[in-house]
PDB file of N, CA and C in Angstrom:
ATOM      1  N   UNK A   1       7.203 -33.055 -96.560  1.00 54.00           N
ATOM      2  CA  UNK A   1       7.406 -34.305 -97.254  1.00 54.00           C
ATOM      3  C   UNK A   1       8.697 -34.192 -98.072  1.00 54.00           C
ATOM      4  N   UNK A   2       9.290 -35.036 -98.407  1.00 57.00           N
ATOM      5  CA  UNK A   2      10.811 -35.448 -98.764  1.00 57.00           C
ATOM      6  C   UNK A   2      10.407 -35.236-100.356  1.00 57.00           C
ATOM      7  N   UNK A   3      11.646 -34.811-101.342  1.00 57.00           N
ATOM      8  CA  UNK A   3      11.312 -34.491-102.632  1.00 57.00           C
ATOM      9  C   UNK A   3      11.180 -35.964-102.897  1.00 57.00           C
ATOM     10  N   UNK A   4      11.917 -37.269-102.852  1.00 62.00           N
ATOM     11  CA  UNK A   4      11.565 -38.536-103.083  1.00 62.00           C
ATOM     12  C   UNK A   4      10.047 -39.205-102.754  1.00 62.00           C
ATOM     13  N   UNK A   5       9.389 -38.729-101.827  1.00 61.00           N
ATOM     14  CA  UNK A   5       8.402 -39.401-101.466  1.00 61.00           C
ATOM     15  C   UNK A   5       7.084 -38.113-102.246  1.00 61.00           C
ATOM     16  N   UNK A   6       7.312 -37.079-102.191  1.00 52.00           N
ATOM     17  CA  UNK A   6       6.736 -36.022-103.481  1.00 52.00           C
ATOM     18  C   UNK A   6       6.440 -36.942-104.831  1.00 52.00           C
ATOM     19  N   UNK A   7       7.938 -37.163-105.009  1.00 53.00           N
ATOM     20  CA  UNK A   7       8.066 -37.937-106.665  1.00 53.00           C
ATOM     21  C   UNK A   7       7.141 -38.893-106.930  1.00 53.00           C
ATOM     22  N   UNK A   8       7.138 -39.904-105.484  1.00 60.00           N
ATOM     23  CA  UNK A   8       6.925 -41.318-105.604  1.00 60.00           C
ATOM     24  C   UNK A   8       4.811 -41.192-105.353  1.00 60.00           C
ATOM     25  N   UNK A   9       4.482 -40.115-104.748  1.00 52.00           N
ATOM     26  CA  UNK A   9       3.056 -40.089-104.500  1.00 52.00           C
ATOM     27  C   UNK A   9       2.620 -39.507-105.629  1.00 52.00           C
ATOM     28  N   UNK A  10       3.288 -38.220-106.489  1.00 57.00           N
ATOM     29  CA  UNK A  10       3.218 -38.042-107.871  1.00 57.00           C
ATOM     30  C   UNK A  10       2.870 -39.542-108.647  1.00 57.00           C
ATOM     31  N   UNK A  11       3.669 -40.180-108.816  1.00 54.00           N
ATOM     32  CA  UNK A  11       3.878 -41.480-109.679  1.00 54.00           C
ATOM     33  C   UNK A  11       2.765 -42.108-109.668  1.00 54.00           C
ATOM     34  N   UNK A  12       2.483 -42.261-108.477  1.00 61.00           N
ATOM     35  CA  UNK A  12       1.248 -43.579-108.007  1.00 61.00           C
ATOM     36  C   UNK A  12       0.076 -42.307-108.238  1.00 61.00           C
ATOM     37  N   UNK A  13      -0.248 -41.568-107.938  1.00 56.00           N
ATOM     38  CA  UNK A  13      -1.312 -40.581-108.668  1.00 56.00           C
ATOM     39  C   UNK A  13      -1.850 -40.586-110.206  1.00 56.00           C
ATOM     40  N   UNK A  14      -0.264 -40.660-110.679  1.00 52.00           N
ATOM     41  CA  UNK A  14      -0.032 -40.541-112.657  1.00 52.00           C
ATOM     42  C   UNK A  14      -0.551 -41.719-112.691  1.00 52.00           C
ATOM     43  N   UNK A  15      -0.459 -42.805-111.853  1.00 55.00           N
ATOM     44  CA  UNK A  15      -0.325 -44.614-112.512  1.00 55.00           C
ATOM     45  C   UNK A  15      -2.063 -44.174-111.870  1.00 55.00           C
ATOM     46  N   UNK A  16      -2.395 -44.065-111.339  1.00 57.00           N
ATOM     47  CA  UNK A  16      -4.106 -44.121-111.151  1.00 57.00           C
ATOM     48  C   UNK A  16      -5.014 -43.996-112.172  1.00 57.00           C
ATOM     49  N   UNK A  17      -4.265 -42.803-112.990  1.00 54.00           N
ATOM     50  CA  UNK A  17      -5.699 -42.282-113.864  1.00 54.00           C
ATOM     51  C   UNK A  17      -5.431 -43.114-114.901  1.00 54.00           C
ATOM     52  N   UNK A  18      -4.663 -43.865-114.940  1.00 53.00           N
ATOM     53  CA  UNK A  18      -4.830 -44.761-116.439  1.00 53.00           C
ATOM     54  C   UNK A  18      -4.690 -44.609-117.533  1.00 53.00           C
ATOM     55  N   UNK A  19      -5.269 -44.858-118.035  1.00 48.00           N
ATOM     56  CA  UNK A  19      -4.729 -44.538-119.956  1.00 48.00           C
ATOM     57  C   UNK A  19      -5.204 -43.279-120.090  1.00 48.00           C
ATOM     58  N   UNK A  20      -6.142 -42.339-119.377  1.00 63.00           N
ATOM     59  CA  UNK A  20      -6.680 -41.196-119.597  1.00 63.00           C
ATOM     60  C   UNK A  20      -6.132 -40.396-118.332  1.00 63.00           C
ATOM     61  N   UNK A  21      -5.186 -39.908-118.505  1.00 76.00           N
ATOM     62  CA  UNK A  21      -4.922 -38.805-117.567  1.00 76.00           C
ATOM     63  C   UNK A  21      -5.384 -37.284-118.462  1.00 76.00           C
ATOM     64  N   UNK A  22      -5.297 -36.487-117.294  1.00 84.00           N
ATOM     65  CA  UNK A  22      -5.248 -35.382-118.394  1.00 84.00           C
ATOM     66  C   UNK A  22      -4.526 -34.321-118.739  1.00 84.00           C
ATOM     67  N   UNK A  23      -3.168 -34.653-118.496  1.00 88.00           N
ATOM     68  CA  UNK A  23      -2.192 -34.766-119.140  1.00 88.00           C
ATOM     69  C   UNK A  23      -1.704 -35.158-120.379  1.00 88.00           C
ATOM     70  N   UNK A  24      -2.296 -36.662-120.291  1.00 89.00           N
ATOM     71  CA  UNK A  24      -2.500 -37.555-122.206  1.00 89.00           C
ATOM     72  C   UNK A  24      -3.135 -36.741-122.903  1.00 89.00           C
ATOM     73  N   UNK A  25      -4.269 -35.665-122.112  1.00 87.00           N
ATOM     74  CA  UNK A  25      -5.019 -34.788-123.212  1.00 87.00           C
ATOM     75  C   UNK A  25      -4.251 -34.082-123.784  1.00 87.00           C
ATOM     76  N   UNK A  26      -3.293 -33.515-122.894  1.00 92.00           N
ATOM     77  CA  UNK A  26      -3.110 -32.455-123.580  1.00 92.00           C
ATOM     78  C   UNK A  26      -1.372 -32.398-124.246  1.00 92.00           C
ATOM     79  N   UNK A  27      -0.682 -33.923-124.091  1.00 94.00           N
ATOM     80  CA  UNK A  27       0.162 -34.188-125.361  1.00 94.00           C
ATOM     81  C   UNK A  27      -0.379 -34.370-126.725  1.00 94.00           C
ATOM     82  N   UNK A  28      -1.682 -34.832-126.463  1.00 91.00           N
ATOM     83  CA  UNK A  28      -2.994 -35.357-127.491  1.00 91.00           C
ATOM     84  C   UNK A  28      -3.053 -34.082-128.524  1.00 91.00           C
ATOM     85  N   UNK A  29      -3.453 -33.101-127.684  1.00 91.00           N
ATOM     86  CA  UNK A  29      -3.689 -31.533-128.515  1.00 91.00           C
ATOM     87  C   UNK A  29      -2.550 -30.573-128.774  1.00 91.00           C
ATOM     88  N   UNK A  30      -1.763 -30.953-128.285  1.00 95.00           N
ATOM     89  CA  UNK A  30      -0.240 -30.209-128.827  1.00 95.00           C
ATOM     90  C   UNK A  30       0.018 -31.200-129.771  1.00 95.00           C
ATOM     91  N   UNK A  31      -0.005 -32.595-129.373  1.00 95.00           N
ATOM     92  CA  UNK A  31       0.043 -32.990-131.106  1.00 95.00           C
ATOM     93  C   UNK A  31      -0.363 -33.047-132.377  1.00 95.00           C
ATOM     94  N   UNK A  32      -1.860 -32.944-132.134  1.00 93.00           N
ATOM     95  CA  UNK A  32      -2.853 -32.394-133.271  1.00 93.00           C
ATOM     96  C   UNK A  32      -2.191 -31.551-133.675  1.00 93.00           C
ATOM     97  N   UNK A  33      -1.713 -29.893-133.114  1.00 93.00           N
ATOM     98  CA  UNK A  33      -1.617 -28.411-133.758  1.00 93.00           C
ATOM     99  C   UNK A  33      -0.252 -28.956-134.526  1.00 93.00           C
ATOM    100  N   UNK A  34       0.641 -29.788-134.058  1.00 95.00           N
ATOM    101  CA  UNK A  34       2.116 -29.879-134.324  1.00 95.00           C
ATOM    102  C   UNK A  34       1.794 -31.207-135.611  1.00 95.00           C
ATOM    103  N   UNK A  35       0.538 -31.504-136.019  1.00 93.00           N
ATOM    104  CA  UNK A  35       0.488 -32.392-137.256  1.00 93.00           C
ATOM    105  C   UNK A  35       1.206 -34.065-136.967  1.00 93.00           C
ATOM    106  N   UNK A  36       0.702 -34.059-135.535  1.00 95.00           N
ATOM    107  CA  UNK A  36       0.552 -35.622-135.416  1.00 95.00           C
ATOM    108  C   UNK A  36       2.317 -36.309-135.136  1.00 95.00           C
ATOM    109  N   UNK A  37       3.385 -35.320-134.981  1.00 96.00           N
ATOM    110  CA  UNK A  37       4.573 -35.715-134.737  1.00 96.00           C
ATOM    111  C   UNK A  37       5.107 -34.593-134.798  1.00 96.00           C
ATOM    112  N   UNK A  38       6.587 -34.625-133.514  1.00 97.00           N
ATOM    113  CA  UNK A  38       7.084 -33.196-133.202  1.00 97.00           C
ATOM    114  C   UNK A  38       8.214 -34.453-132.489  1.00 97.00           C
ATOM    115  N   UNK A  39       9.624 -33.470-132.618  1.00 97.00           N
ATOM    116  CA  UNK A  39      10.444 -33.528-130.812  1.00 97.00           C
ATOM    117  C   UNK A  39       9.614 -33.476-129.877  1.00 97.00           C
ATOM    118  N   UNK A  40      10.180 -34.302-128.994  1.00 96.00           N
ATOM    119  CA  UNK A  40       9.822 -34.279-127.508  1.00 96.00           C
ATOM    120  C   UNK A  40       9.424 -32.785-127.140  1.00 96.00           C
ATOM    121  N   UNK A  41      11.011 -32.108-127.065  1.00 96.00           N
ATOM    122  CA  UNK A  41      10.789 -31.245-126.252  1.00 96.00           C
ATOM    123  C   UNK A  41      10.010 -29.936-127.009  1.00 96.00           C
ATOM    124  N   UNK A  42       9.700 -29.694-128.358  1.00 97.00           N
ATOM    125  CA  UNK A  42       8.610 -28.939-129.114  1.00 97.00           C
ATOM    126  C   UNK A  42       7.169 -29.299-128.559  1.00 97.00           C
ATOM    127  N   UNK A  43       6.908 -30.414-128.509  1.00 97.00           N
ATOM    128  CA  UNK A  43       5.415 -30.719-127.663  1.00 97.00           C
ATOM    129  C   UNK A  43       5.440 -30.433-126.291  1.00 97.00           C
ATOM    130  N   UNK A  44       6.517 -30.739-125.698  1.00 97.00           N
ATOM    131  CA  UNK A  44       6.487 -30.141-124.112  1.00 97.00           C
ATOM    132  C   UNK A  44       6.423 -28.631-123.895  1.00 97.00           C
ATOM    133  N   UNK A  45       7.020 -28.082-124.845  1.00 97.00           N
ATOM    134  CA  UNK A  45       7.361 -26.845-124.775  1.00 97.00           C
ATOM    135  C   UNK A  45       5.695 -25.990-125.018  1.00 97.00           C
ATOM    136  N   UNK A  46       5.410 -26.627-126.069  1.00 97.00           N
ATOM    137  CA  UNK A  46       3.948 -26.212-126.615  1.00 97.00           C
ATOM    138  C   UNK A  46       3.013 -26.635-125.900  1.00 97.00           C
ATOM    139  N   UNK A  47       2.701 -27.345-124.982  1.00 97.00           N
ATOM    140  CA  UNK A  47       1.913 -27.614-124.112  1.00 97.00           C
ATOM    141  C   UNK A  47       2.257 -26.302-122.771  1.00 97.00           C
ATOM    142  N   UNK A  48       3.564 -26.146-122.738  1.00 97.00           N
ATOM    143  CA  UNK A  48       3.469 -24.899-121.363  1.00 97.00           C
ATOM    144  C   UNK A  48       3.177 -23.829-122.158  1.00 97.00           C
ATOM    145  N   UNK A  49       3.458 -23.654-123.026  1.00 97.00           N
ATOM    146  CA  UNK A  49       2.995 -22.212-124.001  1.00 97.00           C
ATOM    147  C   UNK A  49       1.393 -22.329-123.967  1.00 97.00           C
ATOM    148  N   UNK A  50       0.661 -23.197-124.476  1.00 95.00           N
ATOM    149  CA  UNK A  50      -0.460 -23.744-124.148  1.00 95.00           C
ATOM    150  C   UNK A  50      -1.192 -22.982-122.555  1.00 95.00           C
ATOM    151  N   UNK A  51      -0.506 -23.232-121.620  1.00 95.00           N
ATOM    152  CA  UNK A  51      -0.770 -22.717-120.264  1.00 95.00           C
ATOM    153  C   UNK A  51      -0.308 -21.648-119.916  1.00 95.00           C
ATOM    154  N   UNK A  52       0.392 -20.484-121.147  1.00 96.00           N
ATOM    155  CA  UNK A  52       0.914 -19.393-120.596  1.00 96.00           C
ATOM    156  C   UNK A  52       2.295 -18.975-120.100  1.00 96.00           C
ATOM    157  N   UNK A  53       3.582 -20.039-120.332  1.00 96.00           N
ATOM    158  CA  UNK A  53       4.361 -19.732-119.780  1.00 96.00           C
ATOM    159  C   UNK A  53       5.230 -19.658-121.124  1.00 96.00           C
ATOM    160  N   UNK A  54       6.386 -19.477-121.322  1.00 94.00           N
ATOM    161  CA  UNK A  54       7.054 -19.199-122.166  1.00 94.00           C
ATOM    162  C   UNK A  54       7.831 -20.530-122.815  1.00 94.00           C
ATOM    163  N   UNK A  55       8.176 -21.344-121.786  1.00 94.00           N
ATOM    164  CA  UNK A  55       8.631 -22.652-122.084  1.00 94.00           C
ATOM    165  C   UNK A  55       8.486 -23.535-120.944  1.00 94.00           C
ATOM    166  N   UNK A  56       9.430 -24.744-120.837  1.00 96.00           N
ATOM    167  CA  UNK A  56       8.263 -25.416-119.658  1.00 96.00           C
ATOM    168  C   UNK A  56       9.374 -25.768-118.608  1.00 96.00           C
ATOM    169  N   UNK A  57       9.174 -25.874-117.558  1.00 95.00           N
ATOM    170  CA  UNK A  57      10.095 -25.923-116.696  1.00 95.00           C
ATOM    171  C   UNK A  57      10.648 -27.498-116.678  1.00 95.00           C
ATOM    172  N   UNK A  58      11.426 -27.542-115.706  1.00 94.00           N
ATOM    173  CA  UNK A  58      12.061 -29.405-115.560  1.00 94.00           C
ATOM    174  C   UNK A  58      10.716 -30.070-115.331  1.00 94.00           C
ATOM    175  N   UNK A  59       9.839 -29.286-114.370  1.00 90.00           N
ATOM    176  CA  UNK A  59       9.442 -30.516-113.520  1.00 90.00           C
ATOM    177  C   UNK A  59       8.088 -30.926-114.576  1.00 90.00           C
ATOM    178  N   UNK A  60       7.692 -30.082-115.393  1.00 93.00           N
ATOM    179  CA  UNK A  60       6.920 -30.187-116.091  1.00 93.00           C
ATOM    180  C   UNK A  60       6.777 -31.145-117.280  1.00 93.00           C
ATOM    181  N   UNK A  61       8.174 -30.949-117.874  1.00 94.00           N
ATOM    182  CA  UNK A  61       9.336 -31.904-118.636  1.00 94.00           C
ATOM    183  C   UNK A  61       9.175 -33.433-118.124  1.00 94.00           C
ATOM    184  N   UNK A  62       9.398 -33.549-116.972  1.00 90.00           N
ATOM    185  CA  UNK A  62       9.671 -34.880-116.151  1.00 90.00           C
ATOM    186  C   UNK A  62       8.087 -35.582-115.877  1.00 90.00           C
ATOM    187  N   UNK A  63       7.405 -34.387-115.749  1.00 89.00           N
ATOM    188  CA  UNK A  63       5.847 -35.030-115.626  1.00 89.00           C
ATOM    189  C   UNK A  63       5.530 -35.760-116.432  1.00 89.00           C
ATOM    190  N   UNK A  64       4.903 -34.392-118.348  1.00 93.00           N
ATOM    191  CA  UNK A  64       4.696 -35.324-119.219  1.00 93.00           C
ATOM    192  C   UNK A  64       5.672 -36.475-119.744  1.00 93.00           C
ATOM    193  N   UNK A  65       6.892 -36.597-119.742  1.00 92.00           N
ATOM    194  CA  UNK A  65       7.859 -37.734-119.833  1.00 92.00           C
ATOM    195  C   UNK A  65       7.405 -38.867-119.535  1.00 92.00           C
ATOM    196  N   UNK A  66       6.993 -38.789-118.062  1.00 88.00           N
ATOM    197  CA  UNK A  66       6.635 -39.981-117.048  1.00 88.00           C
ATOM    198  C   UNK A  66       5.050 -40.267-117.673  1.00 88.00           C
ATOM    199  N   UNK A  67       4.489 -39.521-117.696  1.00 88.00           N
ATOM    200  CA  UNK A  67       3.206 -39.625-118.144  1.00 88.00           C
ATOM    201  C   UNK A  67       3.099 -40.199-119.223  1.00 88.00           C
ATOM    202  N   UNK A  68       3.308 -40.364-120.304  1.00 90.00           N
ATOM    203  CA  UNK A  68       3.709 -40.874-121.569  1.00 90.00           C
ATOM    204  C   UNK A  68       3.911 -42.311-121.541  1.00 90.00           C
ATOM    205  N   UNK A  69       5.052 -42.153-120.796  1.00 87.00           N
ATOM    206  CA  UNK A  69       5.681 -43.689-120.476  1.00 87.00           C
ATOM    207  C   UNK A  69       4.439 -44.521-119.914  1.00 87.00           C
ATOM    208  N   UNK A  70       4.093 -43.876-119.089  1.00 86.00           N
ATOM    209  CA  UNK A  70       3.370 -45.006-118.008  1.00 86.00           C
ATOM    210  C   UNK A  70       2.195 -44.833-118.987  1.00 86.00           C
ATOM    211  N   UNK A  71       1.411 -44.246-119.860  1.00 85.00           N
ATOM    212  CA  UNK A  71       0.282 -44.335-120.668  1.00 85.00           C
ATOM    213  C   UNK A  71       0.786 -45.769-121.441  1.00 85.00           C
ATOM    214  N   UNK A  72       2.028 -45.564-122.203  1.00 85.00           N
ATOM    215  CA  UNK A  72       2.379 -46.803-123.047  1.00 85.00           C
ATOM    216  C   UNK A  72       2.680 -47.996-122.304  1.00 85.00           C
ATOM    217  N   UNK A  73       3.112 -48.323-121.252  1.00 84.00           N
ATOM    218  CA  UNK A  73       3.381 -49.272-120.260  1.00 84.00           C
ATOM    219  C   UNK A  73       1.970 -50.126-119.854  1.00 84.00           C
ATOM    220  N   UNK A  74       0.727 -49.161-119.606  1.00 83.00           N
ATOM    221  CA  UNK A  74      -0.309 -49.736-119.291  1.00 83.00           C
ATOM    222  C   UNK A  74      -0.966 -49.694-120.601  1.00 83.00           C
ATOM    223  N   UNK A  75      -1.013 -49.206-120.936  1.00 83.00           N
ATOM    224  CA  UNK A  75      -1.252 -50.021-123.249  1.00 83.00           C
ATOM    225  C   UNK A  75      -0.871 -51.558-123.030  1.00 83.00           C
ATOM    226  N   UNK A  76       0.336 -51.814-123.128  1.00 86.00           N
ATOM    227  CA  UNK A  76       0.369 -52.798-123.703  1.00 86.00           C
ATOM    228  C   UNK A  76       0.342 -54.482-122.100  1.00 86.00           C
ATOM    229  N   UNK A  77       0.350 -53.662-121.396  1.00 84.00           N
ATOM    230  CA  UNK A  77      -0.117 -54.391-120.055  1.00 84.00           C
ATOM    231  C   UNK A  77      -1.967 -54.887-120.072  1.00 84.00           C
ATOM    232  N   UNK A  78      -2.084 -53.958-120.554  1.00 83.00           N
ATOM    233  CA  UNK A  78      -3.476 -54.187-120.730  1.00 83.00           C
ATOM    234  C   UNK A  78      -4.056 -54.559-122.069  1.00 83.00           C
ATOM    235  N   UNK A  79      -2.834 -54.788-122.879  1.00 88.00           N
ATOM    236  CA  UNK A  79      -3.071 -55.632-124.051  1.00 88.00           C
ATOM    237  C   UNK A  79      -3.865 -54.561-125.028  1.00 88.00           C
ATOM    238  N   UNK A  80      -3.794 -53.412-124.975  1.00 85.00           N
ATOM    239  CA  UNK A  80      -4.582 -51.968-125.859  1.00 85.00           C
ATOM    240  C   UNK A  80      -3.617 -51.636-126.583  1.00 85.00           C
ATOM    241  N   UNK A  81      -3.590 -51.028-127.721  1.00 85.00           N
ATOM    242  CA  UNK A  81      -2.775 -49.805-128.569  1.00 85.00           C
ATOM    243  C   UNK A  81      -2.358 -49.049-128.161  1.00 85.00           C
ATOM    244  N   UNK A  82      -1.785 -48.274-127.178  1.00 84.00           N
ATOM    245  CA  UNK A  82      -1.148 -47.083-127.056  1.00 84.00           C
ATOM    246  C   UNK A  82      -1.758 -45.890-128.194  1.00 84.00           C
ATOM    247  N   UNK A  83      -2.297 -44.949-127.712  1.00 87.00           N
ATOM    248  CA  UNK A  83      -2.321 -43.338-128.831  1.00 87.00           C
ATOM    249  C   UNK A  83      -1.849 -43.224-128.864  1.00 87.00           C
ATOM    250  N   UNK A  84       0.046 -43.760-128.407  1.00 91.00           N
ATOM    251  CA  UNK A  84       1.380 -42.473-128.986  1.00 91.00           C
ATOM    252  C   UNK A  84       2.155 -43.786-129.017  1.00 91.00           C
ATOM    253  N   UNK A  85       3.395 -43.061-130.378  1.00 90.00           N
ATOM    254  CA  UNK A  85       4.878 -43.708-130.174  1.00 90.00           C
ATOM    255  C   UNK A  85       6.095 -42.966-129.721  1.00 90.00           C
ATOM    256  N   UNK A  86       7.064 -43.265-128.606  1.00 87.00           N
ATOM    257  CA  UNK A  86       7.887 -42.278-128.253  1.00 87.00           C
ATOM    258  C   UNK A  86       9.160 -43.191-128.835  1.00 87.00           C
ATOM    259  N   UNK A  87       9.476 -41.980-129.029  1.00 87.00           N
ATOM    260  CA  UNK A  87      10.950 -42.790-129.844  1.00 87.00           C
ATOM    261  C   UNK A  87      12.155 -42.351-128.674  1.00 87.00           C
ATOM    262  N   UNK A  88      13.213 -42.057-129.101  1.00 87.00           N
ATOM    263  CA  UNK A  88      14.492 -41.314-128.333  1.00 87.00           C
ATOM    264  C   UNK A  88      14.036 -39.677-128.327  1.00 87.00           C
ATOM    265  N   UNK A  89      13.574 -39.243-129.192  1.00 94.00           N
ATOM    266  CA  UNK A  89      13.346 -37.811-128.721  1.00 94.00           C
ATOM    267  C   UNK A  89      12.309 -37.173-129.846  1.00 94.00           C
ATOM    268  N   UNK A  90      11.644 -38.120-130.702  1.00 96.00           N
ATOM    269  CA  UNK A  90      10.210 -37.429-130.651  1.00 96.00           C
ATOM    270  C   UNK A  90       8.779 -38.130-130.169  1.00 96.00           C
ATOM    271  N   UNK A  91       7.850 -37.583-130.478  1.00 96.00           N
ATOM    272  CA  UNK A  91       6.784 -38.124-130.065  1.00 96.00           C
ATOM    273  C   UNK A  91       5.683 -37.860-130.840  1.00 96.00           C
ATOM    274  N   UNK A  92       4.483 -38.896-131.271  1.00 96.00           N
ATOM    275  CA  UNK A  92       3.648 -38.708-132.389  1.00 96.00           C
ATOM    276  C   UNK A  92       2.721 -39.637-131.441  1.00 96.00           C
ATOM    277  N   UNK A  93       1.224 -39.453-132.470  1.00 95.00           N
ATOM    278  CA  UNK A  93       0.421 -40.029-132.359  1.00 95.00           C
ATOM    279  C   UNK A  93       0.290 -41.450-133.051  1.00 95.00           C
ATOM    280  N   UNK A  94      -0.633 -42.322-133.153  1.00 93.00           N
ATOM    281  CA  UNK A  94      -0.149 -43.582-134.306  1.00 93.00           C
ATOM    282  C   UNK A  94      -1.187 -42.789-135.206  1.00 93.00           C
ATOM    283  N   UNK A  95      -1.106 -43.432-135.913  1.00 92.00           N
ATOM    284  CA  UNK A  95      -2.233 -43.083-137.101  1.00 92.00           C
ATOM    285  C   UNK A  95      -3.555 -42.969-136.850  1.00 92.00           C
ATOM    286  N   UNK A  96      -3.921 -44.319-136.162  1.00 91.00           N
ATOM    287  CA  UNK A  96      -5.279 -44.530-135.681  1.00 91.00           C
ATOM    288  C   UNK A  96      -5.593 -43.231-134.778  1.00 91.00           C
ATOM    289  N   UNK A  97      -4.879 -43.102-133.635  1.00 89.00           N
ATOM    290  CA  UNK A  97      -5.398 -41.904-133.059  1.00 89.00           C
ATOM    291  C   UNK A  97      -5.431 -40.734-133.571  1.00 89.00           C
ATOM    292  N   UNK A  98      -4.494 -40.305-134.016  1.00 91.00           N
ATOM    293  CA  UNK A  98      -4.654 -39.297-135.274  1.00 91.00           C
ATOM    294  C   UNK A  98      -5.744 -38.861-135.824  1.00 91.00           C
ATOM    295  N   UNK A  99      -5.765 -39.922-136.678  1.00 89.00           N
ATOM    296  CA  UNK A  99      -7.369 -39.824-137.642  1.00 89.00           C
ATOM    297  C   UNK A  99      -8.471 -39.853-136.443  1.00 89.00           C
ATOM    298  N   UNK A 100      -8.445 -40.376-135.465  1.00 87.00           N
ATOM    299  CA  UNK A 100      -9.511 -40.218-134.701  1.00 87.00           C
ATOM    300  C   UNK A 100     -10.021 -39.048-133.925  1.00 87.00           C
ATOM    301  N   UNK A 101      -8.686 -38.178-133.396  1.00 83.00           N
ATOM    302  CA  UNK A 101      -8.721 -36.826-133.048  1.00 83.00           C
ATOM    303  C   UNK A 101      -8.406 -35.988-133.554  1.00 83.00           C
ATOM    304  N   UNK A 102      -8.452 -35.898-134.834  1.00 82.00           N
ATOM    305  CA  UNK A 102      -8.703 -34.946-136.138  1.00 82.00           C
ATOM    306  C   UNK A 102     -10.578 -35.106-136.193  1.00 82.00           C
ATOM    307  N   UNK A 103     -10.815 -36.007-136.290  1.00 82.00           N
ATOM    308  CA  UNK A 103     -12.211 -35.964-136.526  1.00 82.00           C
ATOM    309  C   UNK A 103     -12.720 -35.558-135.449  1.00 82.00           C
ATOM    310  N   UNK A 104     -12.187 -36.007-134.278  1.00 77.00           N
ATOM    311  CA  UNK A 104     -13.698 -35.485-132.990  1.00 77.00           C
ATOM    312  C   UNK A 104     -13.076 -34.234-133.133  1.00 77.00           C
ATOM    313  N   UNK A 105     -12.018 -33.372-132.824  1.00 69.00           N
ATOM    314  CA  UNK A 105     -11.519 -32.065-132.651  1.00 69.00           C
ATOM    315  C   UNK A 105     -12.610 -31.131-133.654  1.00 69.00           C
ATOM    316  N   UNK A 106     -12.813 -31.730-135.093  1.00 55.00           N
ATOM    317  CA  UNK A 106     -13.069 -31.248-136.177  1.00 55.00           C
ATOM    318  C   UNK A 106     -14.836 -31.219-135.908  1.00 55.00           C
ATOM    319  N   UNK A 107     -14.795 -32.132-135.444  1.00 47.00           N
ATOM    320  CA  UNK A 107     -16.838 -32.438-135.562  1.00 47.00           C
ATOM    321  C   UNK A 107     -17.065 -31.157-133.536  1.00 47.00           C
ATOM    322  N   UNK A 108     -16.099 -31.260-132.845  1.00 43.00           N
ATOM    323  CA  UNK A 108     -16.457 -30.017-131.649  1.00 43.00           C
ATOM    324  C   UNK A 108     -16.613 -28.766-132.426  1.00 43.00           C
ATOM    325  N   UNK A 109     -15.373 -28.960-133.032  1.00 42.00           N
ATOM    326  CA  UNK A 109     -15.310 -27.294-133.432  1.00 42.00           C
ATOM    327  C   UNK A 109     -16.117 -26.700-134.985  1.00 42.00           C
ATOM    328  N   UNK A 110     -16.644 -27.929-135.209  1.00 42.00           N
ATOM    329  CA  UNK A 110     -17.661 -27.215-136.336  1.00 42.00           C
ATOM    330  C   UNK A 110     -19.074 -27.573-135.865  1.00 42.00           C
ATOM    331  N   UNK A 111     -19.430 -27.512-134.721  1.00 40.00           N
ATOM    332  CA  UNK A 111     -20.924 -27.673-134.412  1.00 40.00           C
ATOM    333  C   UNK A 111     -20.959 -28.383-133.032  1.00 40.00           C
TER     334      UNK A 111
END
């Protein structure tokens, strides 16, 4: 298969799972540890550290990127809040989600 048509079955895969990929999880939990706002590439980075690698490669980079985007794209397509704001080069949670996955994180891990 052609790296373009790779990309493009990637894409339509990412656009499937919807507002919950699980991927979103786990910008979700690198943002928790990083206090709810970081650079881009500090949360990307901490998410492959997360999985063991030292830092994160392009394609990994380009995933959560895309992933992000298309989470906020179908937010507001679907007339929902978005859990994140991406700016030019950082990325946070809003508040609401925040406070919301501080508490469930907090209520798993104490019982």
């Amino acid at each position: 298969m052609h790296t373009d048509e790779l990309a493009k079955a990637r894409r339509k895969q990412l656009e499937s799972n919807g507002l919950f990929s699980p991927l979103i999880a786990e910008i979700a939990e690198a943002l928790i540890e990083l206090d709810g706002a970081a650079p881009r590439t500090l949360v990307i980075n901490h998410v492959a550290r997360r999985r063991g690698a030292t830092q994160a490669s392009e394609a990994l980079m380009r995933e959560l990127t895309l992933v992000l985007e298309l989470h906020c794209v179908r937010a507001e397509r679907e007339g929902r809040q978005a859990a994140f704001v991406s700016g030019p080069k950082t990325w946070a949670l809003t508040a609401d989600a925040f406070a919301f996955f501080r508490k469930h994180m907090r209520s798993v891990a104490g019982g």
